mmCIF file of C-alpha atoms and ligand atoms in Angstrom:
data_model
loop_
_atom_site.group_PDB
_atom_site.id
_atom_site.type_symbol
_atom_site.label_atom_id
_atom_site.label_comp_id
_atom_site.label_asym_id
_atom_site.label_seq_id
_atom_site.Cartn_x
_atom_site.Cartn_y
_atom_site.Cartn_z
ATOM 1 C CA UNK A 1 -1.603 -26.873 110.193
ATOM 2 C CA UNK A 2 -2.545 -28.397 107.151
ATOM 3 C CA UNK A 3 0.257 -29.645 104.449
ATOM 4 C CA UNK A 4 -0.556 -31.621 100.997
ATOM 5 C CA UNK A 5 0.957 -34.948 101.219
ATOM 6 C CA UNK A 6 2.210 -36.770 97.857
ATOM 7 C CA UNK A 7 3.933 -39.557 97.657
ATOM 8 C CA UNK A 8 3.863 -40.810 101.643
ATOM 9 C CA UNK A 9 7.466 -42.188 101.219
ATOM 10 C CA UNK A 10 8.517 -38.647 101.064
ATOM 11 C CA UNK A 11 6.468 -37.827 104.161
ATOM 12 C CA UNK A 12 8.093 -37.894 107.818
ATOM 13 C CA UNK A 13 4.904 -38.948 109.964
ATOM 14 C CA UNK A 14 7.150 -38.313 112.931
ATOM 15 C CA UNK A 15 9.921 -35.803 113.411
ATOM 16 C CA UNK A 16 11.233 -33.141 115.342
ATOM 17 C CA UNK A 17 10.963 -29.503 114.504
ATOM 18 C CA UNK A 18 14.262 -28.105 116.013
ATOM 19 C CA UNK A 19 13.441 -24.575 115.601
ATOM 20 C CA UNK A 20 10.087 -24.349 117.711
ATOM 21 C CA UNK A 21 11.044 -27.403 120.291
ATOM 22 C CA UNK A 22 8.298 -29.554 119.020
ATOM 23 C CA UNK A 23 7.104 -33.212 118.289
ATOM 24 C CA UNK A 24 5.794 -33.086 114.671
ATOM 25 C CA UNK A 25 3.412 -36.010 113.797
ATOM 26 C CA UNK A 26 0.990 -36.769 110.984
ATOM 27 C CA UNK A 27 -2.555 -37.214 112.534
ATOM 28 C CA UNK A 28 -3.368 -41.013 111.463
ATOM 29 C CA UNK A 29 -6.867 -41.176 112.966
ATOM 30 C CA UNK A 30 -7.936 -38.106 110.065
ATOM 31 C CA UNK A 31 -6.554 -40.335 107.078
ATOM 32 C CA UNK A 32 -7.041 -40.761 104.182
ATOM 33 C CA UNK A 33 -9.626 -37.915 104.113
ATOM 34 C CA UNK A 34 -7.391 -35.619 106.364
ATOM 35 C CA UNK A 35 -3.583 -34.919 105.706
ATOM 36 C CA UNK A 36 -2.740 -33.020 109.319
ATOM 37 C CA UNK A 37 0.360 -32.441 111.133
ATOM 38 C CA UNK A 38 -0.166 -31.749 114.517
ATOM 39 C CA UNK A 39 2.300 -29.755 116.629
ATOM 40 C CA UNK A 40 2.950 -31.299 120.525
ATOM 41 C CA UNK A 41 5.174 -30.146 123.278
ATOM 42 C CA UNK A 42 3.141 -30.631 126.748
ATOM 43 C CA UNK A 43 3.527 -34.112 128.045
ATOM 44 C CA UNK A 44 0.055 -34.628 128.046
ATOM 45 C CA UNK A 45 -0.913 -34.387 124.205
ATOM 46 C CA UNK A 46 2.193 -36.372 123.512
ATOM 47 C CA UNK A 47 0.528 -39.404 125.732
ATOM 48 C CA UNK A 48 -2.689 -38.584 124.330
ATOM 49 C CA UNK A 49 -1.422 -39.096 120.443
ATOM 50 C CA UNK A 50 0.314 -42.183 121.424
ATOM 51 C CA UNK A 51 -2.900 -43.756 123.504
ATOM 52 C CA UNK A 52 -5.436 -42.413 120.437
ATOM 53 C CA UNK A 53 -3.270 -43.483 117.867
ATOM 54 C CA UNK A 54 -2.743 -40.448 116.068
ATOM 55 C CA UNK A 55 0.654 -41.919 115.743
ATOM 56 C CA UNK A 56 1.087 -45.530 115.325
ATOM 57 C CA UNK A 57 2.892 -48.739 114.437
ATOM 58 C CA UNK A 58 5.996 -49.972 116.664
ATOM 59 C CA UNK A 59 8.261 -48.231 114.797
ATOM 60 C CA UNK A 60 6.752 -44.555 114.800
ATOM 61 C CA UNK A 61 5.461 -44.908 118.329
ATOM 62 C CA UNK A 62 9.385 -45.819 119.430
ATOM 63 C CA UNK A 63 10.589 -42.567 117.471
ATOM 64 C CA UNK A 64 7.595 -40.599 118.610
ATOM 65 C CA UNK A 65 7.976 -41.764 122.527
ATOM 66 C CA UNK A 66 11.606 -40.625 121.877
ATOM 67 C CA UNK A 67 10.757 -36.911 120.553
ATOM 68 C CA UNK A 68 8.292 -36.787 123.267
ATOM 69 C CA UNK A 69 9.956 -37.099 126.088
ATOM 70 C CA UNK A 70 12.951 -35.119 124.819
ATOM 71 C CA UNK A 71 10.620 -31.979 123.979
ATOM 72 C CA UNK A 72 8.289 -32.431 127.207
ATOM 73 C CA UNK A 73 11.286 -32.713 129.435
ATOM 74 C CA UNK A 74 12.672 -29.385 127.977
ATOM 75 C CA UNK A 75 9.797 -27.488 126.541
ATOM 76 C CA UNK A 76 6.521 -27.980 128.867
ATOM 77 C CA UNK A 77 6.267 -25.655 131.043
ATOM 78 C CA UNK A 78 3.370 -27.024 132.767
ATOM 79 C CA UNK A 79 5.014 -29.447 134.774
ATOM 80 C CA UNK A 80 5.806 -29.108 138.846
ATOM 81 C CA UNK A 81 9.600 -30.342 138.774
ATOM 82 C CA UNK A 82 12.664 -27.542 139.331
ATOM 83 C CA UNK A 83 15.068 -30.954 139.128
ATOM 84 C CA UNK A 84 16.028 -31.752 135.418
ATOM 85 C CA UNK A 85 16.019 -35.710 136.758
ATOM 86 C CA UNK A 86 13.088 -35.855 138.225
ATOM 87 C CA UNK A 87 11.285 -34.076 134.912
ATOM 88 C CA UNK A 88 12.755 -36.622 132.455
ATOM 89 C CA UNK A 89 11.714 -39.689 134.985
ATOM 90 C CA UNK A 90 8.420 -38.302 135.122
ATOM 91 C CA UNK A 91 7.772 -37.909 131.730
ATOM 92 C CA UNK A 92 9.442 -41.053 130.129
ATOM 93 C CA UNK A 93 7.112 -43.336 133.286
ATOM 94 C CA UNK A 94 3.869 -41.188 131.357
ATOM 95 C CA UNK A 95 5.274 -42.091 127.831
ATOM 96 C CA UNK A 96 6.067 -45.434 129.181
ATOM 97 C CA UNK A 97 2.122 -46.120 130.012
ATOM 98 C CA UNK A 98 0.249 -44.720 126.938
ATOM 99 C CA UNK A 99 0.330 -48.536 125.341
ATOM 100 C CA UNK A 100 1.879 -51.905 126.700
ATOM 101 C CA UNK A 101 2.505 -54.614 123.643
ATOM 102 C CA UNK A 102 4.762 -52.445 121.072
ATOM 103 C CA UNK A 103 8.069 -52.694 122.832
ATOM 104 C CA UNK A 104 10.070 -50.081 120.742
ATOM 105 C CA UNK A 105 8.318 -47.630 122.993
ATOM 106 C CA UNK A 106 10.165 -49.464 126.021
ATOM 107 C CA UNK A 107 13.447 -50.214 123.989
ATOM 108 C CA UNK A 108 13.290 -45.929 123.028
ATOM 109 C CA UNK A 109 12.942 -44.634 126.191
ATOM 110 C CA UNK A 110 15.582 -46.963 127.479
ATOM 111 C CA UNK A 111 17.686 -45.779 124.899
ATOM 112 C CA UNK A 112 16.867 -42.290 125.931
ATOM 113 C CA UNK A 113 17.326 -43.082 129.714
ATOM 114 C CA UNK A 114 20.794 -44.202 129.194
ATOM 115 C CA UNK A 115 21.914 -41.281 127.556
ATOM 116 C CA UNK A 116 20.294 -39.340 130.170
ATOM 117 C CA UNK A 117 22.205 -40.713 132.746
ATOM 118 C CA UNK A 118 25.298 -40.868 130.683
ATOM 119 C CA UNK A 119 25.343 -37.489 130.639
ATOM 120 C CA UNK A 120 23.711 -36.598 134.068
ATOM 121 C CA UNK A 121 26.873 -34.885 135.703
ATOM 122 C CA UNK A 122 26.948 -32.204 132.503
ATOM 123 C CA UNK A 123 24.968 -28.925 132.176
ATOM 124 C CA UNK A 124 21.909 -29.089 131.540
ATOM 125 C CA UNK A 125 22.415 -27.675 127.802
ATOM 126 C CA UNK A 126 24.797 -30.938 127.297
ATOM 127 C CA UNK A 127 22.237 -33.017 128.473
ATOM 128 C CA UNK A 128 19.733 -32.044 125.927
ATOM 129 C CA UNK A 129 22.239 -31.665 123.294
ATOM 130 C CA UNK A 130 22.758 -35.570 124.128
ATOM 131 C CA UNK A 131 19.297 -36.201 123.966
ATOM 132 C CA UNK A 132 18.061 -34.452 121.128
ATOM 133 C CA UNK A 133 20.960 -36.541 118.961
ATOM 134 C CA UNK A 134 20.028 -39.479 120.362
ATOM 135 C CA UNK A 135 16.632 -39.207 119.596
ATOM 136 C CA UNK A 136 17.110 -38.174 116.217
ATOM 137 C CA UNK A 137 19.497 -41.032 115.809
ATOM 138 C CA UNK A 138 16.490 -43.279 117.001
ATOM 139 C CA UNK A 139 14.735 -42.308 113.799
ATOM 140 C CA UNK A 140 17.643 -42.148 111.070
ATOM 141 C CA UNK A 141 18.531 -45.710 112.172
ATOM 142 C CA UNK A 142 15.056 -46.990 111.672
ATOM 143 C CA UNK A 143 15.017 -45.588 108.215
ATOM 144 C CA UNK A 144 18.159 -47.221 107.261
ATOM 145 C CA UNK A 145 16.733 -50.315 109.205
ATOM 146 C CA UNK A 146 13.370 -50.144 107.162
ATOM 147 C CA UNK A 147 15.469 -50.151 103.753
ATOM 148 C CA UNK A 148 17.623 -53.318 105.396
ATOM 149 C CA UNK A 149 14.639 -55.297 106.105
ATOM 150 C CA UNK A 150 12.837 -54.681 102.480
ATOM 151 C CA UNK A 151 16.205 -55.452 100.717
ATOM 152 C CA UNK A 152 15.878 -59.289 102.394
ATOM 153 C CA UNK A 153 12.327 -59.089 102.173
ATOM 154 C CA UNK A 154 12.174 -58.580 98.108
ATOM 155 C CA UNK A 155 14.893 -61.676 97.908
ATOM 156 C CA UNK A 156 11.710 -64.317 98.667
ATOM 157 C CA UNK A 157 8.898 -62.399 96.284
ATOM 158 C CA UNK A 158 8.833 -63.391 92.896
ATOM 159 C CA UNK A 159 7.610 -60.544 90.127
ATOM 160 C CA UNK A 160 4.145 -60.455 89.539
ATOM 161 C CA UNK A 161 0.890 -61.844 91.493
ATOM 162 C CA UNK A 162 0.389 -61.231 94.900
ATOM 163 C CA UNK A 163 1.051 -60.749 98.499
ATOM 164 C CA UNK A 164 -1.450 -60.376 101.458
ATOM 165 C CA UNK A 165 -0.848 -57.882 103.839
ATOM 166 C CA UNK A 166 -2.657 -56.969 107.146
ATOM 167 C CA UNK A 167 -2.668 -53.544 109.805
ATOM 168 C CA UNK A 168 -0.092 -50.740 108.396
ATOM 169 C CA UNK A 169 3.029 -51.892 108.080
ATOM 170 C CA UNK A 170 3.817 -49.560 105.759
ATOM 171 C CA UNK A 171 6.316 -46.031 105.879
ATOM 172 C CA UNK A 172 3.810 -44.035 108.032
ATOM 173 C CA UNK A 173 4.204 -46.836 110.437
ATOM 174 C CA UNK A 174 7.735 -46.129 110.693
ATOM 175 C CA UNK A 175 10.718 -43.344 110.034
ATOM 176 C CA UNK A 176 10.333 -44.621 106.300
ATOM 177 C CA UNK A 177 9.828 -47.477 103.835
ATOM 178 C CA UNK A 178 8.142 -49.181 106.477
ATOM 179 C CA UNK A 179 8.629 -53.154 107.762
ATOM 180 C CA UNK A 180 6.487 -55.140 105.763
ATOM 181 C CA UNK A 181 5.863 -52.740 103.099
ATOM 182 C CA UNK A 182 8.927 -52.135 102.204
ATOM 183 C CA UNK A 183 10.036 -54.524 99.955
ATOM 184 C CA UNK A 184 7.262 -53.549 98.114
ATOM 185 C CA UNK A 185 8.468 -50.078 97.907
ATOM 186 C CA UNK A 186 11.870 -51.321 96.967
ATOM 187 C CA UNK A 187 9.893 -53.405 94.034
ATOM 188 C CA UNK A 188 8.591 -50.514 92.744
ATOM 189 C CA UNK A 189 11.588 -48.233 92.806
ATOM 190 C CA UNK A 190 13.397 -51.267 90.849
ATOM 191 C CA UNK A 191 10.722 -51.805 88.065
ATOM 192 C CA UNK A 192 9.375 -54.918 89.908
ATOM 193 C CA UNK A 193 5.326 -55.407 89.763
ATOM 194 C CA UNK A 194 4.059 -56.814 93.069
ATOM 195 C CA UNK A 195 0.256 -56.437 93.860
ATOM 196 C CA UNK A 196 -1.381 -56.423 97.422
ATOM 197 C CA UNK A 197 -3.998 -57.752 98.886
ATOM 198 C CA UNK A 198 -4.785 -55.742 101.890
ATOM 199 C CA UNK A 199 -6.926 -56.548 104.710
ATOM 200 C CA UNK A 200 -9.035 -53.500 106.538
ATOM 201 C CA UNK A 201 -8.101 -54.228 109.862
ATOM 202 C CA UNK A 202 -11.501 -54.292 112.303
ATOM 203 C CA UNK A 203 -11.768 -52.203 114.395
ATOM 204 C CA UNK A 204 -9.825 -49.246 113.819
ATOM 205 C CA UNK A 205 -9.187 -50.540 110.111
ATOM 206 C CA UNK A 206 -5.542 -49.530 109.568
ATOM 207 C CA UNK A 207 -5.425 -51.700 106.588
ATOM 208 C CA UNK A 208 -8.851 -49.723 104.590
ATOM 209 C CA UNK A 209 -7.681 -46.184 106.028
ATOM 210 C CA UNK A 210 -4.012 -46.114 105.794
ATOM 211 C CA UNK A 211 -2.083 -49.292 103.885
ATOM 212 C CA UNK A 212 -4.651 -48.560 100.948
ATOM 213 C CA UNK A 213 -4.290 -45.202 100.741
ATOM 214 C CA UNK A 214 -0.212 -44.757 101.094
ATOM 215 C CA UNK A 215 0.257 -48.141 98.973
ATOM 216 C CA UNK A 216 -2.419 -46.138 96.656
ATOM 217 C CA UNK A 217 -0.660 -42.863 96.812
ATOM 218 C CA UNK A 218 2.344 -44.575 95.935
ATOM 219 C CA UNK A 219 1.132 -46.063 92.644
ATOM 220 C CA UNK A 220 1.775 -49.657 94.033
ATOM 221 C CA UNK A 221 -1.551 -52.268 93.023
ATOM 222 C CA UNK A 222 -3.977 -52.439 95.827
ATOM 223 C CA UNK A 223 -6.842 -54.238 96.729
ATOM 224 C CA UNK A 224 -9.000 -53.649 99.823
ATOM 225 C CA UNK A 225 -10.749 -56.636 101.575
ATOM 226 C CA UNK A 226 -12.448 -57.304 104.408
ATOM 227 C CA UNK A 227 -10.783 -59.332 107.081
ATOM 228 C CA UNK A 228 -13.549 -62.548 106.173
ATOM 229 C CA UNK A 229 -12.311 -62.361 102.798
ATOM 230 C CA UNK A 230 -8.580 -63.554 103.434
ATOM 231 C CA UNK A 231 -9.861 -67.172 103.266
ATOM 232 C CA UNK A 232 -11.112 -67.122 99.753
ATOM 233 C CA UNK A 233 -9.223 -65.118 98.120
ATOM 234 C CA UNK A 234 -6.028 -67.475 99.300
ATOM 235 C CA UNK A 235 -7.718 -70.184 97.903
ATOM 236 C CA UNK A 236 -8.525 -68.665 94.764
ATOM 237 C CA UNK A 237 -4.913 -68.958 94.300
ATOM 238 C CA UNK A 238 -4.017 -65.353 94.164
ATOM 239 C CA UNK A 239 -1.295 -64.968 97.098
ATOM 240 C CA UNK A 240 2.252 -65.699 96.816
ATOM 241 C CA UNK A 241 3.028 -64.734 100.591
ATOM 242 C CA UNK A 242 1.972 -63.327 103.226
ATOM 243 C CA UNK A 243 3.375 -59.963 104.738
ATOM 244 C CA UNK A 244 3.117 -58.603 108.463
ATOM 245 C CA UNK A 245 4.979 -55.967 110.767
ATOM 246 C CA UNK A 246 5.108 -56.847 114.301
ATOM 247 C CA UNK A 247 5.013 -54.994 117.880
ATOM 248 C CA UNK A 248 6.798 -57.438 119.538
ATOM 249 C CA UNK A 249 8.447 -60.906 119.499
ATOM 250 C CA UNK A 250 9.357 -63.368 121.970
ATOM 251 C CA UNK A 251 12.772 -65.166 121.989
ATOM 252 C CA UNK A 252 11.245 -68.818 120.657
ATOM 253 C CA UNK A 253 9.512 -66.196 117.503
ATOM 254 C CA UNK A 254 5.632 -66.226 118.849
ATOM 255 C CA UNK A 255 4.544 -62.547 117.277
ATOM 256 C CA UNK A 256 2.748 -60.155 119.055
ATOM 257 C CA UNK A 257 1.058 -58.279 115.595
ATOM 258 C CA UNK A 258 -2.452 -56.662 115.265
ATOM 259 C CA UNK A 259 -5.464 -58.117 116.198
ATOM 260 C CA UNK A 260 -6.601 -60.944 112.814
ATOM 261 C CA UNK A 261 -2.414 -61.539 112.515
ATOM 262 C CA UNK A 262 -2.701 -65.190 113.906
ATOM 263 C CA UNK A 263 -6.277 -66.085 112.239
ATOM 264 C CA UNK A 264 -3.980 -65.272 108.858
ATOM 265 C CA UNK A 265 -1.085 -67.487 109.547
ATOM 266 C CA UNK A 266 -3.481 -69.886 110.355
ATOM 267 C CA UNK A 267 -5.304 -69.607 107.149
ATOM 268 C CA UNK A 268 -1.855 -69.342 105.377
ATOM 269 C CA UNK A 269 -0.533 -72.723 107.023
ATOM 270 C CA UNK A 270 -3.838 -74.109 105.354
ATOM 271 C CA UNK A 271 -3.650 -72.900 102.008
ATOM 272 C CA UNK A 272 0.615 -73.568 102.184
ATOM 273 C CA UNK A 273 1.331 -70.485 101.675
ATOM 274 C CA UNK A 274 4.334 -68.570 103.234
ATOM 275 C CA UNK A 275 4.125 -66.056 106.104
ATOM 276 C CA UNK A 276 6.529 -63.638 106.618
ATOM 277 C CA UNK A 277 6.648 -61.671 109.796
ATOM 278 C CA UNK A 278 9.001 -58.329 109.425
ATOM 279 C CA UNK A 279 10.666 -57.332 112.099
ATOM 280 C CA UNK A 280 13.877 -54.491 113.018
ATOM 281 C CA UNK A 281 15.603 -56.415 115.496
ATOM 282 C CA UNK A 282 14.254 -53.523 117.826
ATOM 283 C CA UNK A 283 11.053 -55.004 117.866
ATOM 284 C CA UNK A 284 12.658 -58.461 119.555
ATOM 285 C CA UNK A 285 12.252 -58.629 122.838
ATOM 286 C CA UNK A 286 15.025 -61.021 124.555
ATOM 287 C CA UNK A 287 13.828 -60.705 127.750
ATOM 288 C CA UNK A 288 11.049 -63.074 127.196
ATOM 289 C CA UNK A 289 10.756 -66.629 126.602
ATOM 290 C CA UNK A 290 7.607 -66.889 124.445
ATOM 291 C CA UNK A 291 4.109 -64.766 123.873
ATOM 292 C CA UNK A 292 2.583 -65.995 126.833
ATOM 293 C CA UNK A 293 4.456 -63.013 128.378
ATOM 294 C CA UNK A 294 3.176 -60.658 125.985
ATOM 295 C CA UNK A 295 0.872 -58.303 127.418
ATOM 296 C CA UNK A 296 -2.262 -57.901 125.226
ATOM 297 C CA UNK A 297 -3.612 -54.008 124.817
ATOM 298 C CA UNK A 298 -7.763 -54.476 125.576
ATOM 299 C CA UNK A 299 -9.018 -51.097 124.056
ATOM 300 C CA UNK A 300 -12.132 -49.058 124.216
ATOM 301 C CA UNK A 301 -15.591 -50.979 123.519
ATOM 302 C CA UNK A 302 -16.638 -48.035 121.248
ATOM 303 C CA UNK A 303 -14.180 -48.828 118.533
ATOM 304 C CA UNK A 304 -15.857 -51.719 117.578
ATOM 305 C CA UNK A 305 -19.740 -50.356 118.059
ATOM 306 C CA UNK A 306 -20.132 -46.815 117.289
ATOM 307 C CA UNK A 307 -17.043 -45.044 116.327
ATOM 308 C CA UNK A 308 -16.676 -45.643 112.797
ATOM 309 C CA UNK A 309 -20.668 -44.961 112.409
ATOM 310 C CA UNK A 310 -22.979 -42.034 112.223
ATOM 311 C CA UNK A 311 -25.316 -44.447 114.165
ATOM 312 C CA UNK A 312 -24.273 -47.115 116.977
ATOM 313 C CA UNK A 313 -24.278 -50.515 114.866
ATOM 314 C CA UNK A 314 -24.410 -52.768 118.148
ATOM 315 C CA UNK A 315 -26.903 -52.148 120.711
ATOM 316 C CA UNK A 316 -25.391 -49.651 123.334
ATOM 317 C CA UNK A 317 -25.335 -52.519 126.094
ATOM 318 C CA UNK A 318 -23.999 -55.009 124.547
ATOM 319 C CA UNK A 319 -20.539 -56.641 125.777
ATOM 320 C CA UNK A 320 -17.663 -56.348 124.044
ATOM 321 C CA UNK A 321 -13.971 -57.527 123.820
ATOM 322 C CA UNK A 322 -11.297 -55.436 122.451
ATOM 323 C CA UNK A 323 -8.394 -56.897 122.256
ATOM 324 C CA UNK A 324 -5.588 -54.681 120.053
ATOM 325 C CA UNK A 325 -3.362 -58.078 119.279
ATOM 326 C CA UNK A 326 -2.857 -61.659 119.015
ATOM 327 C CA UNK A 327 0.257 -63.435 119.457
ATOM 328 C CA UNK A 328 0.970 -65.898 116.512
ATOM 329 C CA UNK A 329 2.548 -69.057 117.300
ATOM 330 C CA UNK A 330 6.069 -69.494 116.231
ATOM 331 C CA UNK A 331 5.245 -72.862 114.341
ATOM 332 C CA UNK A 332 2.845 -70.582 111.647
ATOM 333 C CA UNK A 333 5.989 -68.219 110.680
ATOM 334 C CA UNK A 334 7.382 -69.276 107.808
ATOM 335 C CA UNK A 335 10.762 -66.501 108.245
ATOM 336 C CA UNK A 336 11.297 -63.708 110.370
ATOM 337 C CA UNK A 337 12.644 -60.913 108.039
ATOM 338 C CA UNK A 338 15.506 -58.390 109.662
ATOM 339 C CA UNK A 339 17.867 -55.862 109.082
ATOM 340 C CA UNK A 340 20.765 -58.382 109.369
ATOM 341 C CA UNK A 341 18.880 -60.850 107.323
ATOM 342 C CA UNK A 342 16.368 -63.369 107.207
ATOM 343 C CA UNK A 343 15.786 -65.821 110.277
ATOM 344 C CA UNK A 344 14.028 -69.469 109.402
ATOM 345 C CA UNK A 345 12.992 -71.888 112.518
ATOM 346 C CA UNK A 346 14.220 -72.665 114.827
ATOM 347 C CA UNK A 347 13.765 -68.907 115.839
ATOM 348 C CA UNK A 348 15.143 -69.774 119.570
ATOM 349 C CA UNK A 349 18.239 -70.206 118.461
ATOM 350 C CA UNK A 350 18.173 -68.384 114.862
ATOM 351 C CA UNK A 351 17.210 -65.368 116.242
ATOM 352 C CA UNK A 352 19.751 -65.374 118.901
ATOM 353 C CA UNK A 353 22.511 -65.248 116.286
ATOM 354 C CA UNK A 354 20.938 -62.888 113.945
ATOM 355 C CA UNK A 355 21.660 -60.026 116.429
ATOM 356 C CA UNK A 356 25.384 -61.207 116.382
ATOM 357 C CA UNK A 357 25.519 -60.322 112.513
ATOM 358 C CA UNK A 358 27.429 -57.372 111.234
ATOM 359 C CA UNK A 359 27.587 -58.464 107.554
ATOM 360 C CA UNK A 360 24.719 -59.343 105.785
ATOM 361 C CA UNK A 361 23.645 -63.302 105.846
ATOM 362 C CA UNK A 362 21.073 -65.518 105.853
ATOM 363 C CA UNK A 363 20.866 -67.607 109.207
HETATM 364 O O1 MRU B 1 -2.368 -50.479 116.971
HETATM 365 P P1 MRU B 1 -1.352 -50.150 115.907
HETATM 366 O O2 MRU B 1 -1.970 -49.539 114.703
HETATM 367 O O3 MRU B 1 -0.207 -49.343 116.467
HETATM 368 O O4 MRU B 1 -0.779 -51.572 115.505
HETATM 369 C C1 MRU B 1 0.265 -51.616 114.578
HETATM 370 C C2 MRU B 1 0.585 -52.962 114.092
HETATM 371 O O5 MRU B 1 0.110 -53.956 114.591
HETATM 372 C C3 MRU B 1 1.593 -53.046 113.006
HETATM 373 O O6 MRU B 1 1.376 -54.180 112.236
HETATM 374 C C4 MRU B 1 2.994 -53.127 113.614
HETATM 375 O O7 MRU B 1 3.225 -52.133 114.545
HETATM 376 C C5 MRU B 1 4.024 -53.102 112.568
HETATM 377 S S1 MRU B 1 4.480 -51.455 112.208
HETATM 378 C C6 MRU B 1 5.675 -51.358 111.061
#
């Protein structure tokens, strides 16, 4: 099915459609020269859009893995299970395995798993009552979480110039607004000029296909460059900060973000520039000491050789390394930017008492 897309802030790339049982999700890979929804209810294609990235960012992939294993549980026929139990295990272990750094598609499915069980003793009708709330709960938070975090983040930009961004970040990425592309959203809605610098994003350049085109379609100021250009184009003076999402976080603050993320903080260190990692406090995991534990996604070869090209642009034989991520070190971060405000080093202990915050301060 094929819808036109405006503005993408008024676009859910991830949703439930209650009325046919199905995950709903904007097809990433087509963009920006294909606006298509696809429609998914066997297990299988839900994995399969996760693992090809037809829905993305930590965010979105913790709503979609969510969805998905509410509306395979219930809705695909094709699996061998008469025990309700067994069917949800099944399919959250599948959901569980598409990808391995973003760890809001752990943190969702835990979620999900604990009202599962919280509700295990009721009919089965209760039980997906439960489920389908808390799913949908999932992705109403992370909008009003999105919103949070670019409220804090506009507070450190100053009107005018620039900010470098890198990956999507941006509402697509998320159940709206986005992480690191919201404040600029929140600039524009308030009259507040803010350009961007945005990097493609090698290999499977998130950055030139989707953060130029929804920042674009938005009417916010954007300008594509290649990842080798971050270097001069800091130097030339022209960035105020630097903005990036993140999949996951260790308790000291080393960032697990898209492949290119450290190289920028290192280059942003250089040129003294800040760098600001957003983050819903979803996206922290607590269970680990630093990024050492962070377990690095190592993709397909092809995404770097052939499968942006008519023609192969590497010989076919050649070896390649894919890694999806890079863990920044804590000591490059200038901030990391939350719903419950804005943590500054040391992160260890900063971030710790972030999560305690109800109100809204600065820790
Ligand atoms: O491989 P992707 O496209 O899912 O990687 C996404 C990123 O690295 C984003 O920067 C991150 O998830 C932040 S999303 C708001």
């Amino acid at each position: 099915m094929n819808e036109q897309i405006q503005n993408p802030l008024h676009i859910s790339s991830v949703y439930l459609d209650d009325v046919e049982n199905e995950l709903v999700i904007l097809d990433q890979t087509l963009l920006p020269n294909e606006k298509k929804f696809l429609r998914l209810k066997a297990l299988e294609e839900i994995v399969e859009a996760i693992v090809f990235l037809r829905v993305r960012g930590a965010p979105a992939i913790g709503i979609a893995a969510a969805f998905g294993v509410y509306v395979s549980t219930f809705y695909d026929k094709s699996l061998p299970f008469n025990n309700l139990k067994e069917k949800f295990f099944y399919c959250k272990e599948k959901i569980a395995a598409s990808r391995p750094t973003a760890v809001n598609l752990f943190w969702a499915l835990e979620r999900m798993k604990e009202k599962f069980l919280s509700h295990e003793s009721l009919c089965e009708n209760e039980i997906k009552k439960a489920l389908k709330e808390e799913a949908n709960l999932i992705k109403k938070e992370d909008e009003i979480v999105c919103r949070s975090i670019g409220e804090y983040g506009l507070s450190l930009l100053k009107p005018g110039g620039f900010v470098m961004t890198h990956c999507n970040p941006g509402s697509i990425a998320t159940a709206k607004y986005g992480t690191a592309l919201a404040p600029l959203y929140l600039a524009k809605e308030k009259g507040i000029d803010v350009g961007v610098f945005a990097c493609e994003t090698r290999p499977l350049l998130q950055g030139a296909r989707l953060t130029s085109w929804e920042l674009s379609e938005a009417g916010i100021d954007v300008t594509l460059i290649c990842d080798n250009m971050a270097s001069i184009v800091m130097k030339e003076g022209k960035i105020q900060a630097v903005l990036v999402g993140c999949d996951r976080i260790a308790k000291n603050g080393d960032t697990a973000n898209k492949i290119g993320t450290s190289g920028l903080a290192i280059l942003a260190k250089h040129y003294n520039i800040p760098f600001y990692v957003f983050s819903p406090i979803s996206t922290i995991d607590f269970s680990i000491e630093s990024g050492e534990e962070i377990q690095i996604e190592i993709r397909n070869p092809k995404e770097i050789t052939s499968q942006w090209y008519e023609k192969p642009m590497a010989p076919i034989e050649v070896k390649v390394y894919n890694p999806a991520f890079d863990v920044t070190d804590n000591s490059l971060i200038t901030a990391i930017i939350t719903e419950n405000g804005i943590a500054y080093p040391p992160f260890k202990e900063n971030l710790e008492k972030i999560i305690q915050v109800n109100g809204k301060v600065e820790v």
